[in-house]
CSV table of C-alpha atoms and ligand atoms in Angstrom, one decimal:
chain,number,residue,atom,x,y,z
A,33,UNK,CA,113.6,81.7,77.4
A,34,UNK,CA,116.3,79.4,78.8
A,35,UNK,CA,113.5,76.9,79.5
A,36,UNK,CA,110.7,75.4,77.0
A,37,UNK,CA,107.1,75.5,78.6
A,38,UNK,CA,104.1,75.4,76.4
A,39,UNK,CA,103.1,77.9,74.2
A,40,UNK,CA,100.3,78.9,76.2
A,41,UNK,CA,102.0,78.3,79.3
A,42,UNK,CA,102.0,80.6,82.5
A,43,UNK,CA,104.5,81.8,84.8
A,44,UNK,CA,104.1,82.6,88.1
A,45,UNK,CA,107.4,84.9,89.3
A,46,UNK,CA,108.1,85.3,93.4
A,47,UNK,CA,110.1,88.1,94.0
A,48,UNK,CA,112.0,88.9,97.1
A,49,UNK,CA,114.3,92.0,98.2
A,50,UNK,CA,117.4,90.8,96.5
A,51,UNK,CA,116.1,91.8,92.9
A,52,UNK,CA,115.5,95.8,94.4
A,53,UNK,CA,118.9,95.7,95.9
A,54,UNK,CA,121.3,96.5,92.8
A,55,UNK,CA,118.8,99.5,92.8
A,56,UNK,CA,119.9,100.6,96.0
A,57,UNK,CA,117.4,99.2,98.1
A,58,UNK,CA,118.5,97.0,101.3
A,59,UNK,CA,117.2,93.4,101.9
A,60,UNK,CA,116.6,92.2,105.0
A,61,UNK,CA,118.6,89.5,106.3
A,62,UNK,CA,121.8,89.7,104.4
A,63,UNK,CA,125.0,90.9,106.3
A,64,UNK,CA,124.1,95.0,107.2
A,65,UNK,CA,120.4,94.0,106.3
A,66,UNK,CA,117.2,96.0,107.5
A,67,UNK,CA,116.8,93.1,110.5
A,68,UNK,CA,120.2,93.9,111.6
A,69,UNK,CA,119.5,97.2,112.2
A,70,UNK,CA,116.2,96.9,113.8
A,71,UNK,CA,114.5,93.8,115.4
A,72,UNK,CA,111.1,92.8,113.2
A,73,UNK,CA,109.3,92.5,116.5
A,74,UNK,CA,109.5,95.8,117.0
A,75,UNK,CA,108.3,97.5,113.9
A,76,UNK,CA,106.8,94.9,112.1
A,77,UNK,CA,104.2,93.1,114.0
A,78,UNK,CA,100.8,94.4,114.9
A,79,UNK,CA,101.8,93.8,118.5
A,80,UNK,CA,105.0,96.8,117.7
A,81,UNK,CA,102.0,98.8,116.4
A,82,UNK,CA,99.7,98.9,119.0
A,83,UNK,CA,102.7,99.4,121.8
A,84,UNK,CA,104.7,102.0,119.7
A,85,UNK,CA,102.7,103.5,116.7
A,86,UNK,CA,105.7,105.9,116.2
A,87,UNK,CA,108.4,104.0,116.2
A,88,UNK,CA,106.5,101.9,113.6
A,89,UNK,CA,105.3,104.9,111.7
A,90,UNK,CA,108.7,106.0,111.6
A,91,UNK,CA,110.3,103.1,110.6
A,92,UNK,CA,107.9,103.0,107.5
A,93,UNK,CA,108.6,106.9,106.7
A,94,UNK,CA,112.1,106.9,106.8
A,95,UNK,CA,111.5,103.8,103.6
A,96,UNK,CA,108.7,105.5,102.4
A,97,UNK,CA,111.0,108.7,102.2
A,98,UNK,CA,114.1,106.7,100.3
A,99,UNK,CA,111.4,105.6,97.5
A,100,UNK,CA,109.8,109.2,97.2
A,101,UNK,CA,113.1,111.4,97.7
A,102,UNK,CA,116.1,108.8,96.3
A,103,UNK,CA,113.6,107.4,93.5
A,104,UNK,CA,115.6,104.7,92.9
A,105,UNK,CA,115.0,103.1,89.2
A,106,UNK,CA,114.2,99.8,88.0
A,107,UNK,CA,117.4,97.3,87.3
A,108,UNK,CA,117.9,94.7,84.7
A,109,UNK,CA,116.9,92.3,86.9
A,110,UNK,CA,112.9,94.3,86.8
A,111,UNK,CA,113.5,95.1,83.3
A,112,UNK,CA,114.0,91.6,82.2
A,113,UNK,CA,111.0,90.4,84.0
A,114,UNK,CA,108.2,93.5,82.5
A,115,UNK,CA,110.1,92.6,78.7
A,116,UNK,CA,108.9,89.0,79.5
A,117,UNK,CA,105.2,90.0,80.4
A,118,UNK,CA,105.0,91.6,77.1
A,119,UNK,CA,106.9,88.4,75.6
A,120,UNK,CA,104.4,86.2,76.8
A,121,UNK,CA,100.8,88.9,77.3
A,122,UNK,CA,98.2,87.8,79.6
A,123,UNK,CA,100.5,84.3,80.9
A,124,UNK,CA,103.0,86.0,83.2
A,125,UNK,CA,102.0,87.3,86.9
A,126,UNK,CA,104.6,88.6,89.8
A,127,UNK,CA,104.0,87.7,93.1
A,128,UNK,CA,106.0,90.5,94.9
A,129,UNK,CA,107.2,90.1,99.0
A,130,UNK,CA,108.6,93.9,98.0
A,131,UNK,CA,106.6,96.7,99.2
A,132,UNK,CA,108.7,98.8,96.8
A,133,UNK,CA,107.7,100.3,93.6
A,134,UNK,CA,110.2,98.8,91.3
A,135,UNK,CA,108.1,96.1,89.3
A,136,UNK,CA,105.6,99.1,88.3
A,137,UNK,CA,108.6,101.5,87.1
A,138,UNK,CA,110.0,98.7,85.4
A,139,UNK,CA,106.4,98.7,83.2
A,140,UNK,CA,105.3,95.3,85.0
A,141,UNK,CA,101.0,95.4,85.2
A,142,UNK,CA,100.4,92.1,86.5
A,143,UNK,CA,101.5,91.8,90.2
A,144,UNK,CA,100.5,91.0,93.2
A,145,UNK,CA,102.1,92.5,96.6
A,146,UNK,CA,101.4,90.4,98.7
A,147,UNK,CA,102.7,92.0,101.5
A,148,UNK,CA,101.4,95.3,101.0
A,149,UNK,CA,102.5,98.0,99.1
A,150,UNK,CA,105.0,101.2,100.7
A,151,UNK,CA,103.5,103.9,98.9
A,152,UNK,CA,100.0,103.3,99.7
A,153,UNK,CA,98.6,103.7,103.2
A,154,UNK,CA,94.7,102.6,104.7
A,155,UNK,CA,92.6,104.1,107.9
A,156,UNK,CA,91.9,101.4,110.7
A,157,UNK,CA,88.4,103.7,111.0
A,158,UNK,CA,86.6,103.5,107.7
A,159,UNK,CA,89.1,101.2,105.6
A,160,UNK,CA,89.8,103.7,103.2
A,161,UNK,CA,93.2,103.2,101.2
A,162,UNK,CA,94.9,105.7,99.6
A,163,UNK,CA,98.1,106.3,97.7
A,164,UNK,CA,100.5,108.2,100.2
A,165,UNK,CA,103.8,109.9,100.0
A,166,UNK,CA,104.4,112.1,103.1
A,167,UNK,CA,105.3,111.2,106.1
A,168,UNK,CA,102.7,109.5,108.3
A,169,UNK,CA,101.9,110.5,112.1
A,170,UNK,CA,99.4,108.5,114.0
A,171,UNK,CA,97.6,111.9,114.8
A,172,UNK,CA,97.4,112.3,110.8
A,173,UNK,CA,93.4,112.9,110.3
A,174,UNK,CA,92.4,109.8,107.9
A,175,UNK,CA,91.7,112.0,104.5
A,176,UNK,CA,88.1,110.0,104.3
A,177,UNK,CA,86.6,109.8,107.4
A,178,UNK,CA,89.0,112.5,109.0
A,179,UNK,CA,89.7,110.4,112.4
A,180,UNK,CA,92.8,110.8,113.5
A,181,UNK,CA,94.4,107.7,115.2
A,182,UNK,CA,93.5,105.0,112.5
A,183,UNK,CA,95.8,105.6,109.4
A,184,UNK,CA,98.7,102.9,108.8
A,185,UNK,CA,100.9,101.8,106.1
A,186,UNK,CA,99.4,99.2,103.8
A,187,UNK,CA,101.9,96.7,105.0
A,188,UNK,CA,101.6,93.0,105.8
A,189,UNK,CA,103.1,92.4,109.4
A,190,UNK,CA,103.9,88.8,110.9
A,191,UNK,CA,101.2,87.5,111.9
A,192,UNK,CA,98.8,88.7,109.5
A,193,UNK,CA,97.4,87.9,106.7
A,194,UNK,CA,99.6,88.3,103.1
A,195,UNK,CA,97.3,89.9,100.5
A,196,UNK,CA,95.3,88.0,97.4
A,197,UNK,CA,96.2,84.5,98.6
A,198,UNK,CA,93.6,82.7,96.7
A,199,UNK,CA,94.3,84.5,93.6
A,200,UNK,CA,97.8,83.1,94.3
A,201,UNK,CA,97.2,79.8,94.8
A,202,UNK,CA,94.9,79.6,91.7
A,203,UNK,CA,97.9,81.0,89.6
A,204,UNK,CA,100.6,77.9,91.6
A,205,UNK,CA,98.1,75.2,90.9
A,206,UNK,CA,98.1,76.5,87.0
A,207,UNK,CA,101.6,77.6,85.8
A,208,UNK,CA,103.5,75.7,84.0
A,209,UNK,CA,107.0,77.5,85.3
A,210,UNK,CA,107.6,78.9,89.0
A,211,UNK,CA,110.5,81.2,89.4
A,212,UNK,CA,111.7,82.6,92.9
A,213,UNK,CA,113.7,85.7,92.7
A,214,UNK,CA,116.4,87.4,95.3
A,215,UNK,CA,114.7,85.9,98.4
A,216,UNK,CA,116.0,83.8,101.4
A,217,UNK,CA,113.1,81.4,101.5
A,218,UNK,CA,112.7,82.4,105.2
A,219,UNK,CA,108.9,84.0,105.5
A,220,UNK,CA,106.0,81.4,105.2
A,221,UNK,CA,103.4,81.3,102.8
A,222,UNK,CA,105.9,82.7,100.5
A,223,UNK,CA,108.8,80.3,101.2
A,224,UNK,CA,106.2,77.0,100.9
A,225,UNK,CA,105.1,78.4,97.0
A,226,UNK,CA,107.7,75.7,95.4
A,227,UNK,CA,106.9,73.0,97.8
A,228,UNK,CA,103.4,73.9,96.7
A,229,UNK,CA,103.6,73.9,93.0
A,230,UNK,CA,106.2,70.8,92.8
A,231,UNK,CA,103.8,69.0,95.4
A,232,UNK,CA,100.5,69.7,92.4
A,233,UNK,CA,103.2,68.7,89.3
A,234,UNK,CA,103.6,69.8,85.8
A,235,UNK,CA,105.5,72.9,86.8
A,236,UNK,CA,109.2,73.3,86.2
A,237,UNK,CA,110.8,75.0,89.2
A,238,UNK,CA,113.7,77.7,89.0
A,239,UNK,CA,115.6,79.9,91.5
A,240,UNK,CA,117.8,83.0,90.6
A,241,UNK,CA,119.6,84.3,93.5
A,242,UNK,CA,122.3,85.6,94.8
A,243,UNK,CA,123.4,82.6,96.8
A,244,UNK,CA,120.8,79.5,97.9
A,245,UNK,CA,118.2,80.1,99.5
A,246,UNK,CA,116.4,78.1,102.4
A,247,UNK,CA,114.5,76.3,99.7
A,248,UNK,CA,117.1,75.5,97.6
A,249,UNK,CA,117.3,72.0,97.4
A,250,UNK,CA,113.8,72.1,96.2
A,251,UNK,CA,114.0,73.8,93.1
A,252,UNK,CA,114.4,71.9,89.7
A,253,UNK,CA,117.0,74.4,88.4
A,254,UNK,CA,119.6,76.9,89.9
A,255,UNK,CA,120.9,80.1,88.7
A,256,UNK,CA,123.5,81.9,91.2
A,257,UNK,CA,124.5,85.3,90.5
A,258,UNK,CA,123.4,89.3,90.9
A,259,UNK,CA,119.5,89.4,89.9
A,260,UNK,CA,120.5,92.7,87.4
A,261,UNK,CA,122.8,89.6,84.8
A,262,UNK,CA,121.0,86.2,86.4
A,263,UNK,CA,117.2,87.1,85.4
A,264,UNK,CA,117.9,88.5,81.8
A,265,UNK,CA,120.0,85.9,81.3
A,266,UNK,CA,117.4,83.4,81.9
A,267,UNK,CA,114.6,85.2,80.4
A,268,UNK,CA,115.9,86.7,77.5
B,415,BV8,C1,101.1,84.5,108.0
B,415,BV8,C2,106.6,93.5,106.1
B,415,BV8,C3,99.1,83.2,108.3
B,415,BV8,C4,106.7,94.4,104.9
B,415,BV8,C5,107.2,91.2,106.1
B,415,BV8,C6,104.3,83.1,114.6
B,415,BV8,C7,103.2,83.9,114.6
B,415,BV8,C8,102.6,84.3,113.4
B,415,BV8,C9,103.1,83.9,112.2
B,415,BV8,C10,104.3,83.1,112.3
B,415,BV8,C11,104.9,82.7,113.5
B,415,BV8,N1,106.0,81.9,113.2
B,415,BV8,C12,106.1,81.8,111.8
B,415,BV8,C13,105.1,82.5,111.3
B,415,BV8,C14,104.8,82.8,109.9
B,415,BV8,C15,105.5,84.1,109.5
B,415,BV8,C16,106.9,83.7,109.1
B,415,BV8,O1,107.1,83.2,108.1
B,415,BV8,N2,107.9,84.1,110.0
B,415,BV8,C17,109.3,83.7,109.7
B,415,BV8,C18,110.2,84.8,110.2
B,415,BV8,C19,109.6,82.4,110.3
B,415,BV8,N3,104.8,84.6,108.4
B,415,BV8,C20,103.8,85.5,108.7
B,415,BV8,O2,103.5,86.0,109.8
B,415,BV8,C21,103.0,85.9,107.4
B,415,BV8,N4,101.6,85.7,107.7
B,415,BV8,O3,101.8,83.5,108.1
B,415,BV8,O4,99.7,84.5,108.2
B,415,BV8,C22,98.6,82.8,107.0
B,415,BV8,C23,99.4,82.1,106.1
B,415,BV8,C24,98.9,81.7,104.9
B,415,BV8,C25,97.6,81.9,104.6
B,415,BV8,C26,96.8,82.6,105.5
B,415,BV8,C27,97.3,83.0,106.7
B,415,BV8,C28,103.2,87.3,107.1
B,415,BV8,C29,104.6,87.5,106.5
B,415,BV8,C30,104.8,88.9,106.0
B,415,BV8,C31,105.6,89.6,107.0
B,415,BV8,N5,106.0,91.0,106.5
B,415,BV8,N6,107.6,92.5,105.9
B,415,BV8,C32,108.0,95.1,105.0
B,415,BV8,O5,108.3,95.8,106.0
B,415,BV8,O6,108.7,95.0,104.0
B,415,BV8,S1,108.3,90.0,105.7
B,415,BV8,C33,109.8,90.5,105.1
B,415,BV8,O7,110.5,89.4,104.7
B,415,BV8,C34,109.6,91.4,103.9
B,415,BV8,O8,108.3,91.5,103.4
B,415,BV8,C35,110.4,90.5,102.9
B,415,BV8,O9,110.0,90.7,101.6
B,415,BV8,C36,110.2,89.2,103.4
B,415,BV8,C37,111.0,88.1,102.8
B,415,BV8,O10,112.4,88.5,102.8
B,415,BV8,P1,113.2,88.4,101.5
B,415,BV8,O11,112.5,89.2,100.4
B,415,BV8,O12,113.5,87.0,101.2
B,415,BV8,O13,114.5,89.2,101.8
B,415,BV8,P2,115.8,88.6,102.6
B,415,BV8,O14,116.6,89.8,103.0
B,415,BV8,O15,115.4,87.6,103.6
B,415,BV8,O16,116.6,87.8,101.4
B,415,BV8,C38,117.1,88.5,100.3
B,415,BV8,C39,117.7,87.5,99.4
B,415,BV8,O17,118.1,88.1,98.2
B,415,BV8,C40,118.8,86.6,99.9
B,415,BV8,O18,118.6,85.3,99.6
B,415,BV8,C41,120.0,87.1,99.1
B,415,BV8,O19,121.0,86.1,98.8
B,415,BV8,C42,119.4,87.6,97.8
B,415,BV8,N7,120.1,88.7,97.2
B,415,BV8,C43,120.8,89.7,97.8
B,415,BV8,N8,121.3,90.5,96.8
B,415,BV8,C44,120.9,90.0,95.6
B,415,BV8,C45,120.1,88.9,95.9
B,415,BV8,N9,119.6,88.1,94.9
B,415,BV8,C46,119.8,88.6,93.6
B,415,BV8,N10,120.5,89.7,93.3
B,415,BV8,C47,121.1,90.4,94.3
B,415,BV8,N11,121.8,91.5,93.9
């Protein structure tokens, strides 16, 4: 480990889509990124939903259907990351912005998505989740209740919610090393998570990314360069 934190130290690791896109995957705001393609307001706000439930729907499938049909793998950057969490059992947890897969193929177990998860889908009806890997139709019957009209993807939009804050916060206020991963520090609570844990001390502060992020100047310690040679580098 490039850094020395106490042997029964914890690390809390934010990952953003910059460490899925050596596997293919495209981020969001770089240059040919998923918001240059589509505006967010339009298929990622509860607002979009309720206007234009297929042009949401569809937006999800056609992602859903690169994950299910392309199964792209794990890179070194995720394989780096599950080796630690078997390096350091029980003391490492990922806090995901990634609705992909990858962490969980790369044999990660401790993770929190906290905005939502692509392959997994939940009724509006009953509240019933349910691992999903067709396509999804807002006249889809739910496969609970059997409603048709309620079923969406198990996705945090903007303006709601991000999953498992508390759990989150309780993990900032305790680790002893915060590393942010291949994001641009742009989407809040995410983006305030080093603010946060610099703010409650005692927690050294690192960024690998491809090039600064928003948050840049707030990290402790820089590491520039793809996630696939940055993150093993750091952690092996
Ligand atoms: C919330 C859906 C309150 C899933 C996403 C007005 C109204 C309501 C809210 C707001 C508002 N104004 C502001 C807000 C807050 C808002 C927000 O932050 N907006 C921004 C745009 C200003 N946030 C919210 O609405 C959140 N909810 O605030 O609720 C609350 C808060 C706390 C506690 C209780 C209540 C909800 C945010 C979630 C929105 N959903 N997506 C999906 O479709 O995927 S956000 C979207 O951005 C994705 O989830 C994505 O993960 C996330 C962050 O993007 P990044 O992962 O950083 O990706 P990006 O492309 O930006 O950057 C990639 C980086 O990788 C770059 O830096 C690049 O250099 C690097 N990179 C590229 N290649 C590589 C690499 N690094 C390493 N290796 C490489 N090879």
């Amino acid at each position: 480990m490039n850094v020395k934190i106490d042997k029964e130290g914890t690390i809390v690791i934010l990952t953003g889509a910059g460490i899925s896109r050596e596997s293919g995957l495209e981020t969001f705001r770089c240059k040919d990124g998923i918001w240059s393609k589509v505006d967010l307001e339009d298929v990622a706000t509860p607002e979009a939903f309720m206007r234009n439930p297929k042009m949401v729907q569809d937006f999800y499938n056609a992602r859903r259907s690169q994950l299910v049909d392309e199964k792209p793998q794990p890179n070194p950057g995720h394989l780096a990351l599950a080796k630690l969490e078997r390096d350091w059992p029980g003391r490492v947890l990922i806090v995901t912005q990634n609705i992909d897969n990858l962490h969980e193929l790369a044999g990660s177990q401790n993770i929190i998505h906290m905005h939502g998860e692509l392959l997994k889908i939940r009724c509006n009806h009953c509240g019933s989740m349910h691992q999903w890997e067709q396509e999804l139709h807002i006249e889809t019957p739910c496969p609970e209740c059997d409603q048709s009209g309620g079923l969406r993807p198990h996705v945090v939009w903007f303006g709601e919610i991000p999953l498992q804050m508390e759990e989150i916060y309780e993990a900032l206020e305790d680790c002893d090393l915060f590393m942010s991963i291949g994001t641009s520090g742009n989407v809040y609570p995410a983006a305030g998570f080093v603010q946060a844990v610099t703010q409650m001390g005692g927690c050294h502060t690192v960024e690998l990314n491809l090039d600064p992020s928003n948050g840049a100047t707030q990290f402790a310690q820089t590491l520039y360069g793809p996630a696939s040679e940055v993150v093993p580098r750091y952690v092996d």
